Amino acid sequence: MISTVKQSAVTLNGSDFNRSKFQTLTSLRRFSLLPPLPAMNPSQSSGVSLSKPIYVSSVEKFGTLRRSKGHDQEKSCLVKCKAYEADRAEPIDGPESKTEVARRVKIGVYFATWWFLNVIFNIYNKKVLNAFPFPWLTSTLSLAAGSLIMLISWAVRIAETPKTDLEFWKTLFPVAVAHTIGHVAATVSMSKVAVSFTHIIKSGEPAFSVLVSRFLLGESFPLAVYLSLIPIIGGCGLSALTELNFNWIGFSGAMISNVAFVFRNIFSKKGMKGKSVSGMNYYACLSMLSLLILTPFAIAVEGPQMWALGFEKAVSQIGPQIVWWMAAQSVFYHLYNQVSYMSLDEISPLTFSIGNTMKRISVIVSSIIIFRTPVQPVNALGAAIAILGTFLYSQAKQ
């Protein structure tokens, strides 16, 4: 909502004008920053008939009105008010404010950076997993790199250190558990199947969100939300059935990741209400706690001995550049997630969902091109239907 008046937004409804024009104009005088309006004869027709509320966006003086009162003349300031309808993004008959333009440019930069970093991460992540198939260690390195980056940022005061307490970490713990499971499951999936296939299956996350919210939390949704699940489930199923390199571990990993991230979002909404930690620092704390949770499990499942043998084999096949690949996938994982949380600070959940859908499209297309993944027409159709369903879900959810 655009407003240059440093007060609460003023809502003027057309029906109010029709019922009592004089009372509406008189109520504007309650604002100390607004100059008084000249009195209007209640019998005069204002000519205003609005079906939607309007909001005052700017107020400015632009002249005076002289009214005769006997032999004297009384001067009153005229006020020019710009307004816009409740469902409009800018004032009626007025230019878009520079602040709003700057905000949209900022969001656009965030989105472009988010998608670019995510594509780069997925490319390097798949390169590493092809040469070094240890998803538990790979997931651990991603969280470790992000934690180290933020600790250094706080130490040199590039980023403001968050003010947290024990209660904050308690509410963050279930979020971190779900985030850890989802992260590892997605990495396991990518180690077994193509990047494009993992992201096609992960586009079905809204279906799990609705099912969990409906049957475990008792929430109800509009009919349009339930109908949007049909193309999501159908598209994912069609894509899975026609996948040339189908693998049950890869498919299961993507499905588990969907469920885990749904619970992560639920825990985030319940546990982080009223907290003042910014998006960047929130994700930093989440990474650190997830790292503490994941490290002992990674050692138990794979272990240093397997890592050493796998790394030696990878170096013999790829060369020293495997080290740079591992560093790149770890750093880009943190950066793209950090930018996504920064974006969420600036936009609505609906816009974020649409951006997330577009992100998957960019990852799927780029990975198919770079890794030359064979795709059948029916498989591509399934992916398109699933992504379309995700977009429709984002619209219907609101």
Tab-separated table of C-alpha atoms in Angstrom, residues 118-392:
chain	number	residue	atom	x	y	z
A	118	ASN	CA	19.889	-22.360	-7.239
A	119	VAL	CA	20.719	-23.450	-10.778
A	120	ILE	CA	24.455	-23.227	-10.072
A	121	PHE	CA	24.069	-25.200	-6.843
A	122	ASN	CA	22.149	-28.018	-8.549
A	123	ILE	CA	24.748	-28.284	-11.305
A	124	TYR	CA	27.691	-28.536	-8.924
A	125	ASN	CA	25.757	-30.745	-6.521
A	126	LYS	CA	25.076	-33.282	-9.275
A	127	LYS	CA	28.691	-33.131	-10.478
A	128	VAL	CA	29.916	-33.895	-6.964
A	129	LEU	CA	27.428	-36.718	-6.411
A	130	ASN	CA	28.314	-38.324	-9.747
A	131	ALA	CA	32.007	-38.485	-8.764
A	132	PHE	CA	31.616	-38.746	-4.982
A	133	PRO	CA	28.328	-40.579	-4.193
A	134	PHE	CA	28.114	-39.775	-0.491
A	135	PRO	CA	24.965	-37.650	-0.011
A	136	TRP	CA	25.160	-37.585	3.783
A	137	LEU	CA	28.603	-35.985	3.776
A	138	THR	CA	27.651	-33.700	0.898
A	139	SER	CA	24.623	-32.479	2.859
A	140	THR	CA	26.776	-31.938	5.952
A	141	LEU	CA	29.324	-29.878	4.023
A	142	SER	CA	26.556	-27.640	2.682
A	143	LEU	CA	25.341	-26.799	6.180
A	144	ALA	CA	28.905	-26.432	7.502
A	145	ALA	CA	29.834	-23.943	4.780
A	146	GLY	CA	26.773	-21.814	5.491
A	147	SER	CA	27.405	-21.855	9.225
A	148	LEU	CA	31.034	-20.807	8.725
A	149	ILE	CA	30.062	-17.990	6.343
A	150	MET	CA	27.594	-16.533	8.845
A	151	LEU	CA	29.926	-16.865	11.830
A	152	ILE	CA	32.564	-14.894	9.921
A	153	SER	CA	29.943	-12.330	8.842
A	154	TRP	CA	28.898	-11.789	12.444
A	155	ALA	CA	32.511	-11.633	13.662
A	156	VAL	CA	33.540	-8.912	11.182
A	157	ARG	CA	30.130	-7.202	11.516
A	158	ILE	CA	29.119	-7.612	7.878
A	159	ALA	CA	25.804	-8.881	9.230
A	160	GLU	CA	24.124	-7.940	12.471
A	161	THR	CA	24.392	-10.633	15.130
A	162	PRO	CA	20.907	-11.939	16.022
A	163	LYS	CA	19.606	-11.590	19.560
A	164	THR	CA	18.366	-15.015	20.570
A	165	ASP	CA	17.463	-16.803	23.784
A	166	LEU	CA	16.819	-20.364	24.910
A	167	GLU	CA	13.161	-20.124	23.918
A	168	PHE	CA	14.173	-19.186	20.384
A	169	TRP	CA	16.319	-22.299	19.995
A	170	LYS	CA	13.590	-24.487	21.468
A	171	THR	CA	11.086	-23.305	18.876
A	172	LEU	CA	13.706	-23.643	16.143
A	173	PHE	CA	14.606	-27.252	16.993
A	174	PRO	CA	11.625	-29.020	15.309
A	175	VAL	CA	12.109	-26.754	12.291
A	176	ALA	CA	15.773	-27.804	12.121
A	177	VAL	CA	14.895	-31.509	12.403
A	178	ALA	CA	12.454	-31.260	9.497
A	179	HIS	CA	14.911	-29.145	7.491
A	180	THR	CA	17.688	-31.699	8.045
A	181	ILE	CA	15.542	-34.614	6.911
A	182	GLY	CA	14.308	-32.755	3.857
A	183	HIS	CA	17.798	-31.628	2.870
A	184	VAL	CA	19.370	-35.075	3.191
A	185	ALA	CA	16.456	-36.809	1.444
A	186	ALA	CA	16.665	-34.427	-1.524
A	187	THR	CA	20.435	-34.969	-1.791
A	188	VAL	CA	19.988	-38.749	-1.652
A	189	SER	CA	17.426	-38.451	-4.439
A	190	MET	CA	19.783	-36.420	-6.627
A	191	SER	CA	22.531	-38.999	-6.111
A	192	LYS	CA	20.304	-41.671	-7.668
A	193	VAL	CA	18.273	-39.907	-10.380
A	194	ALA	CA	18.481	-36.912	-12.674
A	195	VAL	CA	18.191	-33.431	-11.172
A	196	SER	CA	15.183	-32.712	-13.363
A	197	PHE	CA	13.320	-35.788	-12.081
A	198	THR	CA	13.959	-34.879	-8.429
A	199	HIS	CA	12.582	-31.382	-8.951
A	200	ILE	CA	9.558	-32.657	-10.861
A	201	ILE	CA	8.644	-34.877	-7.914
A	202	LYS	CA	9.393	-32.053	-5.467
A	203	SER	CA	6.924	-29.844	-7.323
A	204	GLY	CA	4.274	-32.046	-5.708
A	205	GLU	CA	5.020	-30.528	-2.283
A	206	PRO	CA	1.728	-28.501	-2.245
A	207	ALA	CA	-0.253	-31.746	-2.384
A	208	PHE	CA	1.462	-32.983	0.783
A	209	SER	CA	0.925	-29.589	2.393
A	210	VAL	CA	-2.832	-29.769	1.846
A	211	LEU	CA	-3.106	-33.397	2.959
A	212	VAL	CA	-1.088	-32.895	6.141
A	213	SER	CA	-2.930	-29.679	7.020
A	214	ARG	CA	-6.312	-31.272	6.354
A	215	PHE	CA	-5.954	-34.602	8.152
A	216	LEU	CA	-3.451	-33.767	10.913
A	217	LEU	CA	-4.258	-30.127	11.653
A	218	GLY	CA	-7.956	-30.138	10.728
A	219	GLU	CA	-7.691	-27.181	8.340
A	220	SER	CA	-10.140	-26.801	5.487
A	221	PHE	CA	-9.480	-25.240	2.088
A	222	PRO	CA	-11.579	-23.859	-0.775
A	223	LEU	CA	-12.642	-26.264	-3.493
A	224	ALA	CA	-10.204	-24.634	-5.944
A	225	VAL	CA	-7.278	-25.722	-3.761
A	226	TYR	CA	-8.362	-29.368	-3.837
A	227	LEU	CA	-8.948	-29.208	-7.590
A	228	SER	CA	-5.429	-27.835	-8.129
A	229	LEU	CA	-4.033	-31.044	-6.604
A	230	ILE	CA	-5.345	-33.090	-9.527
A	231	PRO	CA	-2.836	-31.768	-12.109
A	232	ILE	CA	-0.052	-31.806	-9.486
A	233	ILE	CA	-0.519	-35.467	-8.571
A	234	GLY	CA	-1.372	-36.486	-12.128
A	235	GLY	CA	1.611	-34.674	-13.638
A	236	CYS	CA	4.080	-36.078	-11.102
A	237	GLY	CA	2.672	-39.573	-11.623
A	238	LEU	CA	2.862	-39.320	-15.405
A	239	SER	CA	6.431	-38.045	-15.234
A	240	ALA	CA	7.479	-40.814	-12.846
A	241	LEU	CA	5.934	-43.558	-14.971
A	242	THR	CA	7.707	-42.340	-18.122
A	243	GLU	CA	11.100	-41.571	-16.499
A	244	LEU	CA	13.791	-43.456	-18.412
A	245	ASN	CA	16.160	-43.688	-15.439
A	246	PHE	CA	13.613	-44.327	-12.697
A	247	ASN	CA	15.037	-45.373	-9.326
A	248	TRP	CA	13.001	-46.176	-6.222
A	249	ILE	CA	15.560	-44.694	-3.827
A	250	GLY	CA	15.649	-41.479	-5.836
A	251	PHE	CA	11.859	-41.318	-6.032
A	252	SER	CA	11.434	-42.071	-2.303
A	253	GLY	CA	14.040	-39.472	-1.354
A	254	ALA	CA	12.171	-36.748	-3.225
A	255	MET	CA	8.856	-37.795	-1.637
A	256	ILE	CA	10.345	-37.820	1.883
A	257	SER	CA	11.828	-34.396	1.192
A	258	ASN	CA	8.371	-33.106	0.279
A	259	VAL	CA	6.848	-34.342	3.538
A	260	ALA	CA	9.756	-33.028	5.647
A	261	PHE	CA	9.621	-29.552	4.141
A	262	VAL	CA	5.854	-29.397	4.699
A	263	PHE	CA	6.406	-30.049	8.408
A	264	ARG	CA	9.263	-27.549	8.398
A	265	ASN	CA	6.894	-24.866	7.128
A	266	ILE	CA	4.227	-25.809	9.693
A	267	PHE	CA	6.705	-25.689	12.575
A	268	SER	CA	8.072	-22.384	11.294
A	269	LYS	CA	4.627	-20.761	11.310
A	270	LYS	CA	3.812	-22.032	14.801
A	271	GLY	CA	7.162	-21.467	16.443
A	272	MET	CA	8.441	-18.221	14.952
A	273	LYS	CA	5.436	-15.954	15.539
A	274	GLY	CA	6.513	-12.732	17.161
A	275	LYS	CA	10.236	-13.345	16.672
A	276	SER	CA	12.290	-10.418	15.392
A	277	VAL	CA	15.143	-12.359	13.748
A	278	SER	CA	15.630	-11.356	10.103
A	279	GLY	CA	15.354	-13.820	7.249
A	280	MET	CA	19.122	-14.002	6.750
A	281	ASN	CA	19.899	-14.657	10.410
A	282	TYR	CA	16.967	-17.008	10.811
A	283	TYR	CA	18.313	-19.264	8.094
A	284	ALA	CA	21.833	-18.988	9.563
A	285	CYS	CA	20.602	-20.227	12.939
A	286	LEU	CA	18.621	-22.954	11.192
A	287	SER	CA	21.747	-24.123	9.341
A	288	MET	CA	23.835	-24.273	12.507
A	289	LEU	CA	21.273	-26.273	14.439
A	290	SER	CA	20.722	-28.611	11.471
A	291	LEU	CA	24.489	-29.136	11.234
A	292	LEU	CA	24.623	-30.259	14.878
A	293	ILE	CA	21.739	-32.675	14.253
A	294	LEU	CA	23.075	-34.095	10.987
A	295	THR	CA	26.793	-34.601	11.761
A	296	PRO	CA	26.516	-37.674	14.068
A	297	PHE	CA	24.070	-39.366	11.677
A	298	ALA	CA	26.349	-38.730	8.682
A	299	ILE	CA	29.260	-40.322	10.539
A	300	ALA	CA	27.131	-43.310	11.544
A	301	VAL	CA	25.644	-43.923	8.064
A	302	GLU	CA	28.744	-43.384	5.910
A	303	GLY	CA	31.744	-42.747	8.148
A	304	PRO	CA	35.242	-41.287	7.649
A	305	GLN	CA	36.676	-44.520	6.260
A	306	MET	CA	34.186	-44.644	3.377
A	307	TRP	CA	34.671	-40.931	2.759
A	308	ALA	CA	38.446	-41.324	2.494
A	309	LEU	CA	38.177	-44.185	0.002
A	310	GLY	CA	35.538	-42.366	-2.032
A	311	PHE	CA	37.534	-39.143	-2.101
A	312	GLU	CA	40.680	-40.961	-3.252
A	313	LYS	CA	38.708	-42.568	-6.078
A	314	ALA	CA	37.144	-39.249	-7.078
A	315	VAL	CA	40.525	-37.503	-7.227
A	316	SER	CA	41.937	-40.287	-9.397
A	317	GLN	CA	39.028	-39.928	-11.838
A	318	ILE	CA	38.305	-36.201	-11.782
A	319	GLY	CA	41.461	-34.653	-10.391
A	320	PRO	CA	41.917	-31.922	-7.768
A	321	GLN	CA	38.984	-29.969	-9.186
A	322	ILE	CA	36.659	-32.238	-7.210
A	323	VAL	CA	37.643	-30.117	-4.199
A	324	TRP	CA	36.456	-26.948	-5.939
A	325	TRP	CA	33.230	-28.653	-6.973
A	326	MET	CA	32.531	-29.634	-3.361
A	327	ALA	CA	33.313	-26.124	-2.139
A	328	ALA	CA	31.117	-24.557	-4.837
A	329	GLN	CA	28.081	-26.742	-4.139
A	330	SER	CA	28.407	-26.063	-0.407
A	331	VAL	CA	28.703	-22.280	-0.751
A	332	PHE	CA	25.995	-21.936	-3.404
A	333	TYR	CA	23.609	-24.045	-1.330
A	334	HIS	CA	23.846	-21.586	1.530
A	335	LEU	CA	23.707	-18.508	-0.693
A	336	TYR	CA	20.578	-19.492	-2.606
A	337	ASN	CA	18.734	-20.426	0.589
A	338	GLN	CA	19.841	-17.216	2.262
A	339	VAL	CA	18.587	-15.091	-0.638
A	340	SER	CA	15.284	-16.988	-0.666
A	341	TYR	CA	14.718	-16.196	3.021
A	342	MET	CA	15.676	-12.566	2.369
A	343	SER	CA	13.088	-12.518	-0.420
A	344	LEU	CA	10.445	-13.873	1.937
A	345	ASP	CA	11.044	-10.852	4.166
A	346	GLU	CA	10.047	-8.546	1.292
A	347	ILE	CA	7.143	-10.337	-0.391
A	348	SER	CA	3.914	-12.150	0.378
A	349	PRO	CA	3.745	-15.969	0.702
A	350	LEU	CA	1.795	-16.078	-2.584
A	351	THR	CA	4.529	-14.260	-4.504
A	352	PHE	CA	7.137	-16.479	-2.851
A	353	SER	CA	5.246	-19.622	-3.934
A	354	ILE	CA	5.073	-18.394	-7.514
A	355	GLY	CA	8.786	-17.578	-7.409
A	356	ASN	CA	9.525	-21.052	-6.067
A	357	THR	CA	7.555	-22.586	-8.940
A	358	MET	CA	9.490	-20.561	-11.495
A	359	LYS	CA	12.713	-21.592	-9.761
A	360	ARG	CA	11.918	-25.260	-10.370
A	361	ILE	CA	11.269	-24.575	-14.034
A	362	SER	CA	14.674	-22.908	-14.403
A	363	VAL	CA	16.418	-25.790	-12.608
A	364	ILE	CA	14.641	-28.494	-14.635
A	365	VAL	CA	15.322	-26.845	-18.003
A	366	SER	CA	18.953	-25.948	-17.244
A	367	SER	CA	19.794	-29.396	-15.852
A	368	ILE	CA	18.300	-31.129	-18.898
A	369	ILE	CA	20.411	-28.944	-21.186
A	370	ILE	CA	23.683	-29.178	-19.223
A	371	PHE	CA	23.554	-32.890	-18.356
A	372	ARG	CA	21.848	-33.804	-21.658
A	373	THR	CA	19.179	-35.747	-19.817
A	374	PRO	CA	17.050	-37.783	-22.232
A	375	VAL	CA	13.420	-36.700	-21.974
A	376	GLN	CA	10.444	-38.292	-23.642
A	377	PRO	CA	7.584	-36.041	-24.819
A	378	VAL	CA	5.182	-37.707	-22.375
A	379	ASN	CA	7.662	-37.151	-19.542
A	380	ALA	CA	7.956	-33.473	-20.432
A	381	LEU	CA	4.163	-33.195	-20.590
A	382	GLY	CA	3.870	-34.675	-17.090
A	383	ALA	CA	6.381	-32.172	-15.747
A	384	ALA	CA	4.521	-29.273	-17.373
A	385	ILE	CA	1.176	-30.415	-15.935
A	386	ALA	CA	2.647	-30.787	-12.429
A	387	ILE	CA	4.221	-27.325	-12.510
A	388	LEU	CA	1.004	-25.797	-13.863
A	389	GLY	CA	-0.868	-27.427	-11.005
A	390	THR	CA	1.597	-25.945	-8.530
A	391	PHE	CA	0.991	-22.494	-9.998
A	392	LEU	CA	-2.792	-22.946	-9.797
